[in-house]
């Protein structure tokens, strides 16, 4: 360790006050100076926060962006969502490795560079995308850019000196409605809430019938009402958490809201704090969105200066609330609200056993509401314009609008906001899915944990009563192999399973092995039956929603795109996942035998 690194570690520990609940932030920040987390570094952090080195190593080992082994000075991670692959990411990554003379997943001998893959980076509308050293995103990669990038790395040019246009993240709003089309809220909603009072504002949220936008669709007014009724322990307060983990592959609408409308999101959190008498708020920002941190901090600072955060907000006595941003470290399961809270407390992101629910006992045991970015944004507009206004948009069971992240085989990928009740075919029409001779065969709505629809279902409507969604809308035209799409998602879930419960840990892996077996050409009816059984098993037996939805893509493609499986079934009975006779070839060579008895197939 250099003395500069020593000083940097001291500075991080001092700034974070050596607090255990800051452990993930401490490790992330320390690593940004040391490159990786060696045993001596972990021991030093452990001593500072008063934990054993084994516990600290256990925490670090949980997160993909924290490294217990050295990585390259330039650590390149290609986004590995299906939409990146459709745009050629695998070929480009191979080309990059060839240029840099390295193998994927390995560090070059001089320690200069490592190249690997990571789950979707939330840039599906401008892929193929990649992350460098976890904080710099590069979008719209192509062959020439890969060659130039390899040159820059070989010449050890600092990332900050790379061409700015490579790092450009755009947020193409293709259709705006009441959220994306409104002026950002800088106090209007808060003034309306304060004028009305907290009871009446909560009543407005209830009248709006707003349901959470993070996936489960729980009624926001009910959740806040439950949190309000839960009494914090003496000397503590309720907590407001904004879930900006956005890990569902193909989803990037929260990225757009945090970039284009951060004021409205923070205003929604502050309205929630007013209703709940909360003092502390957190934004749990996914590690892949680390590049947004500085701009979000600037908005928070401005809002403090405007009297919209801090002590006596808008002059209202006793209304004290502020927001911290916690940057995640690469773990999809940390989007699950109780795992998110564990992570906020500086621990491994294992989902908690419930009850108690976070609204009763959440962050550090305090009543906590966890809501999606879009939910807070909607709540702010409802506090401003009233619940009846919101309830008048959308459908009876699904009020208001929903923002979609549209990607895949379409002419105009990007951000689309529609009132609930819009048909799938309307979105397909608007994004140009049928242009340039394309024929859409499937849409994955809500990401891999959502549903896969075939062409016969495009008249269905987006809404909790028909096709619910957390926001992803991935389009697949007739050229795509839906078995391969589902296999990619199976790998994603197995990779992201936290391993806490057996059905998910083992089940997701078994699904991957069977699907890989089919892909390798050793499929049989036996394997198909096994896959069907596995998908049923996982639905009812896992500890959290990750395992419960992990086989949705398998279920949907097995029923809707059966032909894609059938062409991979070569026998009615079990066949092994490898060619036993071919495996024995080296032994035959060594012994000099090649007679019929030395071959398994010909034997007997
Ligand atoms: C594996 C898993 C990942 C999740 N990821 C997210 C996420 O990235 N963002 C989100 O808002 N909700 C996510 N959720 C849902 C949250 O647990 C929670 O329901 C949500 O944040 C509540 O907010 P809402 O009521 O506003 O929807 C996830 C759930 C599971 C099971
Ligand atoms: S279902 Fe999967 S992700 Fe959820 S707790 Fe179990 S192992 Fe972890």
Coordinates of C-alpha atoms in Angstrom, one line a residue, residues 314-563:
X314 CA -40.3 26.2 4.1
X315 CA -40.4 27.8 7.5
X316 CA -42.6 25.0 9.0
X317 CA -41.7 24.5 12.6
X318 CA -40.6 20.9 13.4
X319 CA -40.4 19.9 9.7
X320 CA -36.8 18.8 9.6
X321 CA -35.7 16.3 6.9
X322 CA -32.7 15.6 4.8
X323 CA -31.6 13.0 2.2
X324 CA -28.4 11.0 1.9
X325 CA -27.4 9.1 -1.2
X326 CA -26.2 5.5 -0.7
X327 CA -24.4 4.0 -3.7
X328 CA -25.0 0.3 -4.2
X329 CA -22.2 -2.1 -5.2
X330 CA -23.7 -4.4 -7.8
X331 CA -26.3 -6.7 -6.5
X332 CA -29.8 -7.1 -8.2
X333 CA -31.3 -8.6 -5.0
X334 CA -30.6 -5.3 -3.2
X335 CA -33.6 -3.9 -5.1
X336 CA -35.8 -6.1 -2.9
X337 CA -36.8 -3.7 -0.1
X338 CA -35.6 -5.7 2.9
X339 CA -32.3 -6.6 1.2
X340 CA -31.9 -2.9 0.4
X341 CA -32.3 -2.0 4.0
X342 CA -29.7 -4.6 5.1
X343 CA -27.4 -3.1 2.5
X344 CA -28.1 0.4 3.8
X345 CA -27.1 -0.8 7.2
X346 CA -23.8 -1.9 5.9
X347 CA -24.5 -5.6 5.6
X348 CA -24.8 -8.4 3.0
X349 CA -27.9 -7.8 1.0
X350 CA -29.9 -10.9 2.1
X351 CA -33.7 -10.4 2.2
X352 CA -35.1 -10.3 5.7
X353 CA -37.6 -12.7 7.1
X354 CA -41.0 -10.9 7.3
X355 CA -42.9 -9.9 9.4
X356 CA -41.9 -7.5 10.7
X357 CA -42.3 -5.5 7.5
X358 CA -40.1 -2.5 6.9
X359 CA -43.0 -0.1 7.6
X360 CA -43.0 -1.5 11.2
X361 CA -39.3 -2.2 11.6
X362 CA -37.0 -1.2 8.8
X363 CA -33.7 0.8 8.7
X364 CA -32.0 0.3 12.1
X365 CA -35.3 -0.9 13.5
X366 CA -37.2 2.3 12.6
X367 CA -40.5 2.3 10.7
X368 CA -39.4 2.8 7.1
X369 CA -41.2 3.3 3.8
X370 CA -39.4 2.1 0.7
X371 CA -40.8 3.4 -2.6
X372 CA -39.7 3.4 -6.2
X373 CA -38.3 6.6 -7.8
X374 CA -41.4 6.9 -10.0
X375 CA -43.8 6.5 -7.1
X376 CA -42.2 9.4 -5.3
X377 CA -42.4 11.5 -8.4
X378 CA -46.1 10.7 -8.9
X379 CA -46.8 11.3 -5.2
X380 CA -45.3 14.8 -5.5
X381 CA -47.6 15.7 -8.4
X382 CA -50.6 14.3 -6.5
X383 CA -49.7 16.4 -3.4
X384 CA -49.6 19.4 -5.8
X385 CA -52.6 18.7 -8.0
X386 CA -54.8 16.5 -5.9
X387 CA -55.8 12.9 -5.8
X388 CA -58.9 13.3 -7.9
X389 CA -56.9 14.7 -10.8
X390 CA -54.6 11.5 -10.7
X391 CA -57.5 9.1 -10.3
X392 CA -59.0 10.6 -13.4
X393 CA -56.1 9.3 -15.5
X394 CA -55.6 5.7 -16.5
X395 CA -58.1 2.9 -15.5
X396 CA -60.2 2.1 -12.5
X397 CA -57.7 -0.4 -11.0
X398 CA -54.6 1.3 -12.3
X399 CA -54.7 5.1 -12.0
X400 CA -52.3 7.6 -13.5
X401 CA -49.6 7.1 -15.9
X402 CA -46.7 4.6 -16.2
X403 CA -43.2 5.2 -17.7
X404 CA -41.8 2.5 -19.9
X405 CA -38.2 1.8 -20.9
X406 CA -38.5 0.6 -24.5
X407 CA -35.6 -1.2 -26.1
X408 CA -34.8 -4.0 -28.5
X409 CA -36.0 -4.4 -32.1
X410 CA -37.6 -1.1 -32.7
X411 CA -36.8 2.1 -34.6
X412 CA -37.2 4.5 -31.6
X413 CA -36.0 3.0 -28.3
X414 CA -36.3 5.3 -25.3
X415 CA -38.6 6.6 -22.6
X416 CA -42.4 6.4 -23.1
X417 CA -45.0 7.6 -20.6
X418 CA -48.6 6.5 -21.2
X419 CA -51.8 6.5 -19.0
X420 CA -52.4 3.0 -17.8
X421 CA -54.7 1.0 -20.1
X422 CA -52.6 1.6 -23.2
X423 CA -52.4 -1.5 -25.4
X424 CA -49.1 -3.3 -26.1
X425 CA -49.7 -2.8 -29.8
X426 CA -50.0 1.0 -29.4
X427 CA -46.5 1.1 -27.8
X428 CA -45.2 -1.2 -30.5
X429 CA -46.6 1.2 -33.1
X430 CA -45.2 4.3 -31.5
X431 CA -41.7 2.9 -31.0
X432 CA -41.6 1.7 -34.7
X433 CA -41.4 -2.0 -34.0
X434 CA -42.9 -2.8 -37.4
X435 CA -40.8 -0.4 -39.4
X436 CA -37.9 -1.5 -41.7
X437 CA -39.6 -4.8 -42.5
X438 CA -39.6 -6.1 -38.9
X439 CA -42.3 -8.4 -37.6
X440 CA -42.5 -8.5 -33.8
X441 CA -42.7 -12.0 -32.4
X442 CA -42.6 -11.2 -28.6
X443 CA -42.5 -8.5 -26.0
X444 CA -41.0 -9.0 -22.6
X445 CA -43.0 -6.6 -20.3
X446 CA -41.6 -5.8 -16.9
X447 CA -38.2 -7.4 -17.4
X448 CA -37.3 -11.0 -16.9
X449 CA -39.4 -11.2 -13.7
X450 CA -42.4 -9.9 -15.7
X451 CA -44.2 -11.6 -18.6
X452 CA -43.4 -12.5 -22.1
X453 CA -46.2 -11.9 -24.6
X454 CA -46.6 -13.4 -28.1
X455 CA -48.1 -11.6 -31.1
X456 CA -51.6 -13.0 -30.3
X457 CA -51.6 -11.0 -27.1
X458 CA -50.6 -7.5 -28.3
X459 CA -54.1 -6.2 -27.9
X460 CA -53.7 -6.7 -24.1
X461 CA -53.6 -3.6 -21.9
X462 CA -50.8 -2.4 -19.6
X463 CA -52.2 -2.2 -16.1
X464 CA -52.4 -4.2 -12.8
X465 CA -55.6 -5.8 -14.0
X466 CA -54.1 -7.2 -17.2
X467 CA -50.4 -6.8 -17.9
X468 CA -48.6 -5.4 -14.9
X469 CA -45.1 -3.9 -15.3
X470 CA -42.3 -2.4 -13.4
X471 CA -41.3 -0.5 -16.5
X472 CA -39.2 -2.6 -19.0
X473 CA -40.6 -3.2 -22.5
X474 CA -38.2 -5.3 -24.6
X475 CA -39.1 -6.0 -28.2
X476 CA -38.1 -9.1 -30.1
X477 CA -38.6 -9.4 -33.8
X478 CA -39.1 -12.6 -35.9
X479 CA -35.3 -13.2 -36.2
X480 CA -34.8 -13.7 -32.4
X481 CA -34.5 -17.2 -30.9
X482 CA -36.8 -17.0 -27.8
X483 CA -35.1 -20.1 -26.3
X484 CA -31.8 -18.1 -26.2
X485 CA -33.6 -15.1 -24.8
X486 CA -35.0 -17.2 -21.9
X487 CA -31.6 -18.9 -21.4
X488 CA -29.9 -15.5 -21.0
X489 CA -32.4 -14.6 -18.4
X490 CA -31.9 -18.0 -16.6
X491 CA -28.2 -17.2 -16.4
X492 CA -29.0 -13.7 -15.0
X493 CA -31.2 -15.1 -12.1
X494 CA -28.7 -17.8 -11.2
X495 CA -25.9 -15.2 -11.2
X496 CA -28.0 -12.8 -9.0
X497 CA -29.4 -15.4 -6.6
X498 CA -28.1 -14.4 -3.1
X499 CA -27.9 -18.0 -2.1
X500 CA -29.8 -17.6 1.2
X501 CA -32.5 -20.2 0.4
X502 CA -32.0 -23.6 -1.2
X503 CA -34.8 -23.7 -3.8
X504 CA -33.5 -20.5 -5.4
X505 CA -29.8 -21.2 -5.0
X506 CA -30.0 -24.7 -6.4
X507 CA -33.1 -24.3 -8.6
X508 CA -31.8 -21.4 -10.7
X509 CA -28.5 -23.3 -11.2
X510 CA -30.4 -26.5 -12.3
X511 CA -32.4 -24.5 -14.8
X512 CA -29.2 -23.0 -16.2
X513 CA -27.6 -26.5 -16.6
X514 CA -30.6 -28.0 -18.3
X515 CA -31.0 -25.1 -20.7
X516 CA -27.2 -25.1 -21.4
X517 CA -27.6 -28.8 -22.1
X518 CA -30.3 -28.1 -24.7
X519 CA -28.2 -25.3 -26.2
X520 CA -25.2 -27.7 -26.5
X521 CA -27.3 -30.2 -28.5
X522 CA -27.9 -32.8 -25.9
X523 CA -31.6 -32.1 -25.2
X524 CA -34.3 -34.7 -24.7
X525 CA -38.0 -34.9 -23.8
X526 CA -36.7 -35.9 -20.3
X527 CA -34.9 -32.5 -20.0
X528 CA -38.0 -30.6 -21.1
X529 CA -40.1 -32.3 -18.4
X530 CA -37.4 -31.6 -15.8
X531 CA -37.5 -27.9 -16.8
X532 CA -41.2 -27.8 -16.6
X533 CA -41.1 -29.3 -13.1
X534 CA -38.3 -26.9 -12.0
X535 CA -40.3 -23.8 -13.1
X536 CA -43.3 -24.9 -11.1
X537 CA -41.2 -25.7 -8.0
X538 CA -39.5 -22.3 -7.8
X539 CA -42.7 -20.4 -8.0
X540 CA -44.0 -21.5 -4.5
X541 CA -40.9 -22.3 -2.4
X542 CA -38.5 -19.4 -2.3
X543 CA -37.8 -16.8 0.4
X544 CA -38.1 -13.7 -1.8
X545 CA -39.5 -12.5 -5.1
X546 CA -36.2 -13.1 -7.0
X547 CA -36.6 -16.9 -6.8
X548 CA -40.4 -16.7 -7.1
X549 CA -40.1 -15.0 -10.5
X550 CA -36.8 -16.5 -11.7
X551 CA -38.5 -19.0 -13.9
X552 CA -41.1 -16.7 -15.4
X553 CA -39.2 -16.5 -18.7
X554 CA -38.9 -20.3 -18.9
X555 CA -42.6 -20.7 -18.1
X556 CA -43.7 -18.1 -20.7
X557 CA -41.4 -19.3 -23.5
X558 CA -42.2 -23.0 -22.9
X559 CA -45.9 -22.3 -23.3
X560 CA -45.7 -19.6 -26.0
X561 CA -42.6 -20.5 -28.1
X562 CA -42.5 -24.3 -27.7
X563 CA -41.0 -24.8 -31.2

